[in-house]
Amino acid sequence: MARKRLQGNRAPTVHTVAKLAGVSIASASRVLNGLGASPETEQRVRAAAAKVGYVPNAVARSLRSRRTDMLALAVEDIGNPVYVAMMRAMETVVRRAGYRLVVHATGADPDGEVELLDGLAKRYVDGLVLVPIRVTDAHLEALSRAAGPVVVVGALPDDVEVDNVRTDSHSGVGLALSHLVESGRRRIALINGPLDTVPGAARQAGYLAARDRLGLPADDALIEIGDFRYEDGRRATERLLDRVRPDAIFCANDLIAVGALHTLLSRGIRVPEEIALVGMDDTDLARMSFPQLSSVSLGSEERGQTAAQLLLDRLVDPDRPPARVTVPPRLVIRASSRAVRP
Amino acid sequence: MARKRLQGNRAPTVHTVAKLAGVSIASASRVLNGLGASPETEQRVRAAAAKVGYVPNAVARSLRSRRTDMLALAVEDIGNPVYVAMMRAMETVVRRAGYRLVVHATGADPDGEVELLDGLAKRYVDGLVLVPIRVTDAHLEALSRAAGPVVVVGALPDDVEVDNVRTDSHSGVGLALSHLVESGRRRIALINGPLDTVPGAARQAGYLAARDRLGLPADDALIEIGDFRYEDGRRATERLLDRVRPDAIFCANDLIAVGALHTLLSRGIRVPEEIALVGMDDTDLARMSFPQLSSVSLGSEERGQTAAQLLLDRLVDPDRPPARVTVPPRLVIRASSRAVRP
DNA sequence: GCCCAGGGTGTAAACGTTTACAGGGCAGTG
DNA sequence: CACTGCCCTGTAAACGTTTACACCCTGGGC
């Protein structure tokens, strides 16, 4: 297999093809774009293009057409299973429409997200799906001056005029707690993430509301806060169990829930017999745990698909009013919270 | 917050700035790129740029500079934890160097990968990291005619002149089996992925070699083949246990291993007391299982980093001879394979 | 035989940037 | 005072496409 790289010579352009075919660049371009041309011209251009291995330059085409056929996705951490699910769903939708996906890991840095929004003015992509975990005033300002279409995944103040996909994790927590009560639990703990994040705040509020609605004991010792990751879940559960003895734990996140499961099992506590466990996000992790984890699905795939579709629609019709889609939560019951006879 | 979108008017260009500052576009461009200019000019151009909110157009710049500052990553499935780890590592390296990452999910479609390689000629990215799970002749041909720099992650025939990052899963399997033998196991099963994949073939060969080297019984009933995913792991383990009773199982993959763990636990088999378990790839899943899973790390992060770095280096020096980096495997021992007294 | 329609083609401009080149002003040197 | 060199600036070309516009030519209708 010889190494025949076209070292010095530039790649063939439409000029190359046109010259070889003996026609003008306009004719060459027209043939290559399937516009009208005589059979004679058609044939000669195609032959010439094939001969030199012509491939149109995407950058030049983008400059002329003012579109890049690329969309950006910005999430905090491309390793988090929730975002992985979203990204996978988006990639599929976007690819089907002939676009490519550029991914950005913002590392929860609000400045980075604002920079990304302002970066839209560089026009290196046609649009952006932003999944902020915290929303600051700087975000809102950057959103209002964004130079291109943006879809935000996650809750926003009502007066922000941006395409928006959200879920209702508030009532999602309610689903989980109702289910736990129905299956005989009363002392239901919450292990949450930071309260200054959008998801953390929503889950906290949802827990408090459901606790009242269901007439559960209002014991704040049942609430523990960590971060949204596995190790934090483990440690938060340790702290919780050193203090109180719930008969169920709701975790704000599957990562936390898997951490909690670890702590429970390593203390010899049986799940779900002694303590039932419910997570949130219904990621692959939930299926892969043992016992399998009940989890409140917030439709990550669906939110990803919808966000991508909204962005694609926006590109077609820039003037349509901002859309807001809410994906309803759905409880997936598995072994970790099955009802048991005492 | 008023909605002041620059509806009709185009975004400001360097012409806009130059005219407003009363200088030529060359002077404007020079100032904006930090090249020499008189203090007077400097000040006026900066003021003008700030006033109209000028942001240079990335596409036009790319056309001129013949570089896009984007790199592509193509993996089979951006949901697989191994690829997630690689992608995350790459994203970090690439971003630090001022590049962006375009991700492609090839869905194990060999045609898609070839298309991607040929697509490099469109020059929409400056280079590509390809992680093929199967390597066909079509791949090799496409590689040899690739129009831009490519780094392949995974084993390749020796005569292929391409930057290449690989690991040694063959000896990685050996590490796992040695460890299992040292901790008192003899009937060690293998649950592998498809043999016509690069990883599948390497693990199979590694298993057979280690089995001989360690003087283990050459019982092919101990080998089970499925696919590389969780459900396949579960089912393959069912089939295996219906047939034989090993005292340890090596799985070609953490996903398979987690599936195997599920089957073992749901049959009431104690891990590691009755059957020890070792996975491969050392993904987050291994840490998150209970009991935590021993796993052979193949350095996914390191391979991702290295691949990205190799690509960046290649862009700087297109003529350096192709590099081949091998990341050594490393056994991470956790609870699932601890030695136990009989 | 004249006119018009219309299909095919070529020239040139446009997209927005960077930069080679040339020209002008000015200071320093002989 | 002429010459050299230097700094700054502007004009114009280049990157590779698509496409508006004008042109030519042919054929059909009157």
XYZ file of C-alpha atoms (C1' of nucleotides) in Angstrom:
744
model
C 0.000 0.000 0.000
C 1.986 2.959 -1.288
C 1.863 6.287 0.462
C 0.659 8.608 -2.212
C -0.117 11.794 -0.419
C -0.699 14.889 -2.543
C 2.181 16.546 -0.792
C 2.778 19.997 -2.159
C -0.084 20.536 -4.597
C -3.236 21.985 -3.273
C -6.470 20.091 -3.275
C -8.456 20.452 -6.493
C -10.989 23.257 -6.544
C -13.883 23.979 -8.790
C -11.419 25.941 -10.920
C -9.349 22.827 -11.437
C -12.383 20.881 -12.509
C -13.650 23.632 -14.787
C -10.326 24.026 -16.523
C -9.967 20.299 -17.044
C -13.501 20.038 -18.405
C -13.001 23.112 -20.560
C -15.943 25.008 -19.121
C -16.406 27.973 -16.815
C -16.439 27.630 -13.062
C -20.087 28.612 -13.081
C -20.969 25.677 -15.297
C -18.847 23.355 -13.224
C -20.494 24.520 -10.045
C -23.924 24.163 -11.575
C -23.326 20.599 -12.636
C -21.899 19.686 -9.271
C -24.956 21.132 -7.577
C -27.344 19.361 -9.883
C -28.644 22.486 -11.590
C -29.395 22.721 -15.285
C -26.692 21.941 -17.829
C -26.441 20.312 -21.189
C -25.759 16.578 -21.264
C -22.438 17.316 -22.915
C -21.308 19.705 -20.169
C -22.715 17.503 -17.473
C -20.738 14.554 -18.611
C -17.458 16.387 -19.042
C -17.644 18.068 -15.660
C -18.492 14.858 -13.871
C -15.641 13.096 -15.567
C -13.208 15.856 -14.676
C -14.380 15.957 -11.072
C -14.028 12.219 -10.742
C -10.622 12.262 -12.344
C -9.078 14.788 -9.960
C -11.100 13.565 -6.988
C -12.790 16.858 -6.401
C -14.468 17.418 -3.039
C -16.124 20.772 -2.388
C -14.587 22.783 0.418
C -17.042 23.071 3.294
C -15.562 26.274 4.660
C -15.837 28.170 1.407
C -19.342 26.915 0.966
C -20.191 28.028 4.488
C -18.819 31.478 3.899
C -20.970 31.879 0.861
C -24.106 30.251 2.207
C -23.826 31.757 5.674
C -24.415 28.438 7.370
C -22.043 25.885 8.787
C -24.347 22.917 9.249
C -22.935 22.553 12.719
C -24.728 22.879 16.026
C -23.161 23.194 19.439
C -24.100 21.484 22.671
C -22.822 22.850 25.961
C -23.155 20.802 29.113
C -21.370 20.935 32.389
C -19.734 17.538 32.141
C -19.870 15.261 29.149
C -19.242 12.337 31.490
C -22.480 12.627 33.441
C -24.865 9.874 32.294
C -27.775 12.311 32.006
C -25.896 14.507 29.614
C -24.547 11.525 27.774
C -28.107 10.398 27.133
C -29.081 13.860 25.946
C -26.048 14.163 23.762
C -26.664 10.810 22.176
C -30.267 11.692 21.417
C -29.282 15.058 20.010
C -26.543 13.615 17.892
C -29.034 11.294 16.243
C -31.586 13.991 15.479
C -29.007 16.437 14.297
C -27.188 13.994 12.067
C -30.422 12.944 10.408
C -30.948 16.586 9.456
C -27.486 16.823 7.958
C -25.848 18.684 10.810
C -22.875 17.881 12.967
C -22.551 18.299 16.682
C -19.838 20.302 18.427
C -19.611 19.532 22.131
C -18.435 21.819 24.857
C -17.777 20.915 28.469
C -18.347 24.035 30.490
C -17.324 22.548 33.818
C -20.145 24.449 35.503
C -18.219 27.641 34.902
C -20.819 30.364 34.382
C -18.271 32.552 32.606
C -17.607 29.767 30.172
C -21.268 29.512 29.326
C -21.552 33.233 28.767
C -18.461 33.134 26.587
C -20.042 30.385 24.565
C -23.198 32.395 24.083
C -21.226 35.409 22.968
C -19.103 33.134 20.820
C -22.145 32.499 18.656
C -21.347 35.810 17.004
C -18.290 34.181 15.483
C -20.732 32.050 13.527
C -18.687 28.902 13.782
C -21.949 27.051 14.420
C -25.521 27.742 13.363
C -26.993 27.395 16.824
C -26.498 26.265 20.389
C -28.202 24.030 22.911
C -27.234 25.158 26.369
C -27.788 23.066 29.483
C -26.849 25.341 32.369
C -26.854 23.948 35.871
C -26.914 27.390 37.417
C -28.576 30.404 35.837
C -27.183 33.823 36.678
C -28.067 37.321 35.559
C -25.046 37.177 33.307
C -26.679 34.209 31.583
C -29.902 36.064 31.017
C -28.133 39.095 29.599
C -26.004 36.930 27.323
C -29.123 35.086 26.208
C -30.903 38.283 25.296
C -28.024 39.490 23.155
C -27.177 36.105 21.638
C -26.192 36.452 18.004
C -27.745 33.154 16.963
C -30.487 30.706 17.857
C -30.245 29.178 21.312
C -32.265 26.500 23.035
C -31.962 26.252 26.791
C -32.611 22.958 28.529
C -33.728 23.557 32.096
C -35.970 25.958 33.910
C -35.760 29.699 33.175
C -37.555 32.773 34.469
C -40.856 33.168 32.673
C -40.060 36.416 30.899
C -37.010 35.113 29.068
C -37.797 34.843 25.399
C -35.825 31.788 24.423
C -36.750 28.367 23.159
C -36.854 26.263 26.240
C -37.144 22.582 27.094
C -37.787 21.721 30.655
C -39.066 18.978 32.837
C -41.026 19.065 36.036
C -38.751 17.533 38.588
C -40.829 19.175 41.314
C -43.767 16.912 40.629
C -41.343 14.144 39.711
C -40.243 14.033 43.327
C -43.932 13.874 44.200
C -44.372 10.764 42.083
C -41.542 9.074 43.923
C -42.804 9.989 47.362
C -46.386 8.960 46.592
C -45.150 5.623 45.405
C -43.054 5.123 48.516
C -45.965 6.005 50.773
C -48.273 3.663 48.893
C -45.811 0.868 49.369
C -45.827 1.418 53.105
C -43.006 3.856 53.865
C -43.366 6.936 56.046
C -39.943 8.121 57.077
C -38.634 9.136 53.693
C -35.267 10.824 53.539
C -33.972 13.124 50.796
C -30.413 13.223 49.589
C -30.087 16.268 47.430
C -27.455 18.197 45.482
C -26.513 21.826 46.092
C -29.495 24.085 46.661
C -28.105 26.914 44.564
C -28.413 24.833 41.420
C -31.569 24.765 39.351
C -32.155 21.019 39.774
C -31.232 21.084 43.455
C -33.695 23.848 44.250
C -36.518 22.187 42.321
C -36.059 18.824 43.986
C -35.910 20.399 47.411
C -39.132 22.287 46.848
C -40.768 19.188 45.406
C -39.774 17.134 48.416
C -41.109 19.651 50.919
C -44.368 20.025 49.012
C -44.914 16.278 48.693
C -44.043 15.748 52.337
C -46.789 18.159 53.345
C -49.292 16.868 50.857
C -48.779 13.288 52.000
C -48.873 14.169 55.674
C -45.374 12.861 56.327
C -43.409 13.850 59.429
C -41.718 17.197 58.863
C -38.341 16.129 60.129
C -35.508 18.103 58.542
C -33.001 15.618 59.916
C -34.165 13.434 57.055
C -32.628 15.838 54.554
C -28.998 15.591 53.559
C -27.159 17.679 50.993
C -24.054 16.756 49.054
C -23.079 17.147 45.464
C -24.593 15.355 42.505
C -21.971 12.642 42.270
C -21.446 9.059 43.374
C -18.958 9.664 46.175
C -21.071 12.492 47.525
C -24.029 10.121 47.590
C -22.059 7.576 49.552
C -20.854 10.068 52.097
C -24.155 11.870 52.440
C -25.827 8.553 53.167
C -23.248 7.778 55.827
C -24.021 11.072 57.507
C -27.718 10.485 57.211
C -27.647 6.994 58.710
C -25.439 8.107 61.561
C -28.233 10.441 62.517
C -31.599 8.909 61.675
C -33.141 5.671 60.492
C -35.481 6.248 57.547
C -37.473 3.507 55.855
C -36.897 4.989 52.415
C -34.473 7.340 50.705
C -35.182 9.477 47.693
C -32.047 10.619 45.884
C -31.960 13.656 43.629
C -29.921 11.788 41.093
C -29.059 8.257 40.018
C -25.412 8.857 40.784
C -26.296 9.782 44.336
C -28.679 6.827 44.533
C -26.003 4.378 43.472
C -23.738 5.857 46.113
C -26.484 5.494 48.686
C -27.021 1.907 47.625
C -23.366 1.226 48.217
C -23.485 2.607 51.728
C -26.669 0.713 52.558
C -25.388 -2.621 51.294
C -22.033 -2.250 52.932
C -23.788 -1.668 56.261
C -25.752 -4.828 55.677
C -29.027 -3.013 55.297
C -31.377 -4.849 52.958
C -32.838 -2.969 49.985
C -35.794 -2.652 49.663
C -36.821 -4.683 52.754
C -35.364 -2.335 55.346
C -34.850 0.802 53.318
C -36.339 1.458 49.914
C -34.432 3.549 47.426
C -35.544 5.711 44.530
C -33.282 7.700 42.258
C -33.904 10.285 39.603
C -33.046 10.624 35.884
C -33.476 6.944 35.097
C -30.042 6.597 33.562
C -28.470 3.341 32.502
C -27.026 3.107 35.984
C -30.460 2.419 37.400
C -30.893 -0.652 35.217
C -27.368 -1.798 35.934
C -27.519 -1.724 39.712
C -28.356 -4.695 41.853
C -31.020 -4.569 43.043
C -32.168 -2.562 40.072
C -32.978 0.967 40.998
C -36.373 2.613 40.831
C -35.946 6.014 39.321
C -37.954 8.991 38.179
C -37.338 9.441 34.504
C -37.081 13.045 33.465
C -36.980 12.051 29.836
C -33.366 12.917 29.121
C -33.462 11.414 25.665
C -36.726 13.119 24.898
C -35.461 16.443 26.155
C -32.363 16.061 24.036
C -34.387 15.187 20.953
C -36.816 18.015 21.536
C -34.084 20.564 22.109
C -32.365 19.534 18.906
C -35.616 19.639 16.980
C -36.520 23.033 18.370
C -33.168 24.360 17.264
C -33.567 22.910 13.795
C -37.047 24.416 13.529
C -35.753 27.772 14.667
C -33.193 27.744 11.868
C -35.981 27.266 9.369
C -38.212 29.907 10.877
C -36.298 32.512 12.857
C -39.392 34.560 13.557
C -41.640 32.050 15.199
C -42.348 32.947 18.817
C -40.210 31.218 21.434
C -41.440 27.743 22.264
C -41.552 26.114 25.644
C -41.829 22.353 25.869
C -42.213 20.536 29.162
C -41.442 16.853 29.311
C -43.443 15.185 32.081
C -41.660 13.013 34.636
C -42.438 9.335 34.776
C -41.768 6.927 37.609
C -40.018 3.695 36.716
C -40.465 1.165 39.487
C -37.851 -1.499 39.907
C -36.659 -3.791 42.645
C -35.171 -1.169 44.944
C -38.560 0.080 46.054
C -40.896 -2.873 45.729
C -43.486 -3.234 48.454
C -42.576 -5.780 51.108
C -44.474 -7.521 53.906
C -43.148 -6.499 57.300
C -35.232 43.223 29.294
C -36.019 44.499 25.827
C -35.529 42.285 22.835
C -33.105 44.216 20.711
C -32.104 41.836 18.008
C -30.279 43.278 15.016
C -33.027 41.997 12.819
C -32.410 42.980 9.248
C -28.931 44.492 9.327
C -26.031 42.204 8.930
C -23.506 41.674 11.651
C -20.684 44.225 11.580
C -17.631 43.234 9.585
C -14.145 44.577 9.502
C -15.382 46.940 6.795
C -17.919 48.400 9.166
C -15.273 48.972 11.779
C -12.791 50.427 9.319
C -15.297 52.860 7.901
C -16.402 54.006 11.325
C -12.810 54.461 12.449
C -11.913 56.200 9.211
C -9.108 53.800 8.311
C -8.594 51.059 5.760
C -9.718 47.492 6.411
C -6.080 46.461 6.474
C -5.358 48.800 9.352
C -8.469 47.682 11.151
C -7.548 44.051 10.725
C -4.017 44.705 11.913
C -5.152 46.418 15.063
C -7.628 43.681 15.816
C -4.929 41.086 15.406
C -2.475 42.968 17.582
C -0.031 43.814 14.820
C 1.746 47.122 14.508
C -0.247 50.331 14.313
C 0.075 53.890 15.525
C -1.465 54.667 18.909
C -3.930 56.971 17.179
C -5.146 54.265 14.780
C -5.123 51.668 17.484
C -7.370 53.709 19.690
C -9.853 54.638 16.996
C -10.203 51.109 15.686
C -10.692 49.670 19.132
C -13.312 52.264 19.911
C -15.143 51.586 16.668
C -15.020 47.834 17.179
C -16.368 48.148 20.693
C -19.077 50.510 19.573
C -20.538 48.240 16.918
C -19.800 45.072 18.879
C -17.571 43.610 16.228
C -16.785 39.895 16.398
C -14.610 38.369 13.685
C -16.313 35.757 11.555
C -14.741 32.374 12.162
C -15.719 30.950 8.795
C -14.104 33.717 6.801
C -11.024 33.467 8.930
C -10.926 29.727 8.367
C -11.207 30.124 4.632
C -8.270 32.459 4.617
C -6.117 30.648 7.142
C -6.950 27.161 5.877
C -7.667 25.899 9.363
C -10.889 25.479 11.256
C -9.588 24.919 14.786
C -11.951 21.996 15.011
C -11.096 18.340 15.430
C -13.413 15.399 14.960
C -13.835 12.318 17.096
C -15.592 9.289 15.687
C -16.650 6.466 17.976
C -19.188 3.725 17.623
C -21.462 4.872 20.420
C -21.045 8.037 22.410
C -22.990 6.379 25.218
C -20.441 3.677 25.951
C -18.574 4.580 29.159
C -15.196 3.796 27.603
C -15.756 6.245 24.806
C -17.234 8.761 27.171
C -14.020 8.666 29.173
C -11.951 9.067 26.026
C -14.099 11.862 24.742
C -13.899 13.709 27.999
C -10.122 13.435 28.082
C -9.853 14.544 24.479
C -12.159 17.456 24.961
C -9.956 18.757 27.736
C -6.718 18.480 25.789
C -8.215 19.889 22.648
C -9.883 22.832 24.331
C -6.676 23.772 26.090
C -5.044 24.034 22.673
C -7.803 26.287 21.383
C -9.649 23.670 19.365
C -13.209 22.456 19.484
C -14.413 18.895 19.266
C -16.930 17.591 16.744
C -18.335 14.214 17.711
C -19.623 11.555 15.402
C -21.444 8.387 16.368
C -20.698 5.841 13.691
C -22.936 3.123 15.060
C -20.304 0.541 14.152
C -21.158 1.132 10.521
C -17.929 0.588 8.589
C -19.274 2.598 5.659
C -19.914 5.513 7.966
C -16.335 5.455 9.128
C -15.015 5.381 5.606
C -17.310 8.240 4.694
C -15.959 10.192 7.602
C -12.400 9.590 6.503
C -13.206 10.703 2.980
C -15.144 13.616 4.413
C -11.882 15.041 5.699
C -11.376 16.335 2.180
C -14.180 18.762 2.789
C -11.909 20.362 5.354
C -14.631 21.069 7.829
C -12.228 19.945 10.552
C -8.463 19.988 10.772
C -8.115 16.360 11.761
C -9.818 13.226 13.004
C -9.461 10.716 15.790
C -11.028 7.474 14.708
C -11.874 4.655 17.099
C -12.978 1.783 14.881
C -14.279 -1.364 16.463
C -13.815 -3.358 13.309
C -11.098 -2.681 10.757
C -11.791 -3.656 7.170
C -9.810 -3.303 3.968
C -12.038 -0.385 3.115
C -10.786 1.306 6.280
C -7.183 0.773 5.329
C -7.697 2.130 1.852
C -9.571 5.146 3.146
C -6.822 5.731 5.686
C -4.133 5.692 3.035
C -5.927 8.267 0.941
C -7.133 10.432 3.823
C -6.971 14.105 2.955
C -6.053 15.203 6.473
C -4.343 14.037 9.628
C -5.871 11.008 11.287
C -5.110 9.245 14.541
C -6.484 5.767 14.980
C -7.154 4.413 18.444
C -6.942 0.648 18.441
C -4.754 -1.994 16.885
C -3.855 -1.773 13.204
C -1.803 -3.915 10.850
C 1.859 -3.051 11.223
C 2.398 -1.636 7.759
C -0.250 1.057 8.034
C 1.418 4.427 8.235
C -0.899 6.296 10.543
C -0.516 7.789 13.993
C -1.785 5.111 16.271
C -2.630 4.745 19.930
C -3.207 1.291 21.204
C -3.269 -0.711 24.339
C -2.296 -4.273 25.032
C -5.495 -5.956 26.053
C -3.917 -9.295 25.223
C -1.539 -9.033 28.156
C -4.219 -7.180 30.083
C -6.246 -10.380 30.148
C -3.091 -12.083 31.349
C -2.857 -9.724 34.312
C -6.409 -10.552 35.295
C -5.958 -14.301 35.008
C -2.673 -14.297 36.914
C -4.300 -12.390 39.700
C -7.234 -14.787 39.824
C -4.928 -17.796 39.928
C -2.836 -16.225 42.676
C -5.933 -15.710 44.718
C -6.798 -19.380 44.437
C -9.057 -19.744 41.402
C -8.568 -22.351 38.672
C -11.761 -22.655 36.685
C -11.792 -19.249 35.125
C -14.468 -18.496 32.572
C -14.362 -15.867 29.835
C -17.315 -13.834 28.669
C -16.283 -12.112 25.512
C -17.708 -9.879 22.812
C -17.886 -10.753 19.111
C -14.715 -12.338 17.799
C -14.756 -10.383 14.570
C -14.114 -7.153 16.418
C -10.625 -5.934 17.204
C -11.117 -5.957 20.978
C -12.965 -9.269 20.925
C -10.219 -11.014 19.012
C -7.457 -9.630 21.238
C -9.171 -10.652 24.454
C -9.852 -14.116 23.142
C -6.242 -14.629 22.170
C -5.083 -13.207 25.487
C -7.325 -15.571 27.396
C -6.154 -18.649 25.518
C -2.505 -17.671 25.909
C -2.841 -16.968 29.621
C -4.758 -20.181 30.162
C -1.895 -22.162 28.675
C 0.803 -20.203 30.433
C -0.846 -20.683 33.793
C -1.578 -24.343 33.219
C -5.327 -23.938 33.558
C -7.769 -26.567 32.290
C -8.373 -26.071 28.584
C -12.120 -26.318 28.774
C -13.835 -24.383 26.003
C -17.148 -24.730 27.799
C -15.814 -21.974 30.015
C -15.974 -19.527 27.118
C -19.138 -17.649 26.305
C -19.652 -15.021 23.626
C -22.230 -12.271 23.507
C -22.062 -8.641 22.625
C -20.264 -5.926 24.546
C -23.302 -4.659 26.441
C -24.969 -5.094 29.789
C -27.902 -7.261 28.726
C -25.619 -9.467 26.691
C -23.468 -9.919 29.756
C -26.457 -10.973 31.818
C -27.662 -13.464 29.277
C -24.241 -14.852 28.476
C -23.687 -15.482 32.160
C -27.017 -17.309 32.386
C -25.968 -19.570 29.559
C -22.580 -20.109 31.100
C -23.905 -21.044 34.524
C -26.468 -23.382 33.057
C -23.557 -25.338 31.654
C -20.585 -25.137 33.974
C -19.632 -23.907 37.413
C -16.487 -21.746 37.293
C -14.840 -20.238 40.357
C -14.063 -17.003 38.549
C -15.273 -15.086 35.506
C -13.278 -12.678 33.436
C -15.403 -10.335 31.365
C -14.152 -8.578 28.264
C -15.806 -5.376 29.326
C -17.168 -3.640 32.414
C -20.626 -3.564 30.895
C -20.535 -7.318 30.491
C -19.098 -7.666 33.975
C -21.900 -5.652 35.523
C -24.361 -7.842 33.679
C -22.593 -10.919 34.946
C -22.693 -9.542 38.469
C -26.424 -9.119 38.153
C -26.928 -12.722 37.134
C -24.658 -14.025 39.867
C -26.316 -12.029 42.625
C -29.815 -12.835 41.462
C -28.925 -16.526 41.601
C -27.739 -16.010 45.141
C -24.132 -16.702 44.265
C -21.770 -14.782 46.514
C -19.124 -12.571 44.902
C -16.200 -13.020 45.375
C -16.604 -15.943 47.807
C -18.094 -18.400 45.349
C -17.237 -16.778 42.072
C -14.768 -13.984 41.606
C -15.344 -11.409 38.897
C -12.982 -9.202 36.922
C -13.983 -6.739 34.248
C -12.048 -4.700 31.745
C -11.742 -0.985 30.926
C -12.042 0.189 34.516
C -14.886 2.545 33.809
C -16.858 4.426 36.426
C -19.212 1.462 36.495
C -16.569 -0.647 38.198
C -16.317 1.772 41.099
C -20.070 2.102 41.298
C -20.947 -1.574 41.529
C -21.465 -3.415 44.753
C -19.302 -5.217 45.443
C -16.921 -2.934 43.623
C -15.567 -4.525 40.535
C -11.968 -5.428 39.872
C -11.114 -4.337 36.382
C -8.190 -4.171 33.996
C -7.663 -0.545 33.138
C -6.746 0.016 29.537
C -6.093 3.678 30.200
C -9.058 5.115 28.320
C -8.382 8.619 29.536
C -4.717 8.318 28.738
C -5.430 6.939 25.299
C -7.819 9.793 24.665
C -5.322 12.373 25.812
C -2.538 10.817 23.809
C -4.603 10.560 20.668
C -5.581 14.203 20.938
C -2.005 15.238 21.572
C -0.732 13.184 18.673
C -3.222 14.877 16.404
C -2.262 18.327 17.629
C 1.416 17.514 17.121
C 0.730 16.248 13.651
C -0.900 19.543 12.746
C 2.256 21.346 13.787
C 4.584 18.960 11.976
C 2.873 17.167 9.106
C 6.074 15.438 8.043
C 7.110 13.689 11.193
C 7.011 9.917 10.792
C 3.884 8.180 12.068
C 3.947 7.592 15.808
C 2.723 4.559 17.645
C 2.014 4.812 21.343
C 1.038 1.832 23.445
C -0.631 2.395 26.778
C 0.072 -0.511 29.111
C -2.810 -2.217 30.890
C -3.023 -2.047 34.651
C -5.000 -4.258 36.982
C -7.179 -2.520 39.538
C -8.135 -4.921 42.278
C -11.344 -4.311 44.151
C -13.766 -6.337 46.221
C -15.129 -8.552 43.460
C -11.975 -10.639 43.249
C -10.439 -10.474 46.706
C -8.852 -13.687 47.941
C -11.039 -15.675 50.298
C -10.404 -18.608 52.666
C -12.310 -21.670 51.530
C -37.930 36.925 -42.712
C -38.564 39.074 -38.075
C -39.318 38.753 -33.194
C -39.499 36.654 -28.893
C -38.784 33.026 -25.590
C -35.807 30.370 -23.368
C -32.132 27.218 -22.421
C -27.244 27.125 -21.859
C -23.082 29.474 -20.836
C -19.491 32.781 -19.062
C -18.044 36.903 -16.418
C -17.810 38.850 -12.294
C -19.275 39.842 -7.768
C -20.075 38.440 -3.239
C -19.317 36.053 1.373
C -15.426 38.375 5.421
C -11.033 37.728 6.480
C -5.683 38.186 6.209
C -1.615 39.801 4.034
C 1.772 40.856 0.056
C 3.079 44.805 -1.931
C 3.704 49.478 -2.840
C 3.601 54.192 -1.583
C 4.208 58.167 1.526
C 6.170 60.634 5.262
C 9.864 61.349 8.229
C 14.240 61.007 10.562
C 19.016 60.106 10.310
C 23.247 59.905 7.702
C 26.799 61.309 4.414
C 20.389 68.410 0.077
C 20.036 63.718 -1.596
C 19.750 59.169 -0.155
C 18.602 55.299 2.768
C 15.808 53.034 5.911
C 11.881 52.601 8.654
C 7.271 52.912 10.191
C 2.696 53.313 9.035
C -0.935 53.019 5.858
C -3.946 51.743 1.878
C -4.965 49.005 -2.303
C -5.799 44.800 -3.934
C -5.497 39.959 -4.156
C -6.368 35.619 -2.245
C -8.931 31.750 0.205
C -13.108 28.476 -2.795
C -17.722 28.704 -3.284
C -22.428 30.149 -5.281
C -25.201 32.986 -8.139
C -27.000 37.471 -10.397
C -26.670 39.137 -14.703
C -25.756 39.519 -19.390
C -24.912 37.264 -23.483
C -25.419 34.006 -27.331
C -27.801 30.881 -29.976
C -31.520 28.164 -31.478
C -36.267 27.295 -32.583
C -41.009 28.402 -33.043
C -44.824 31.652 -34.031
C -46.523 35.149 -36.869
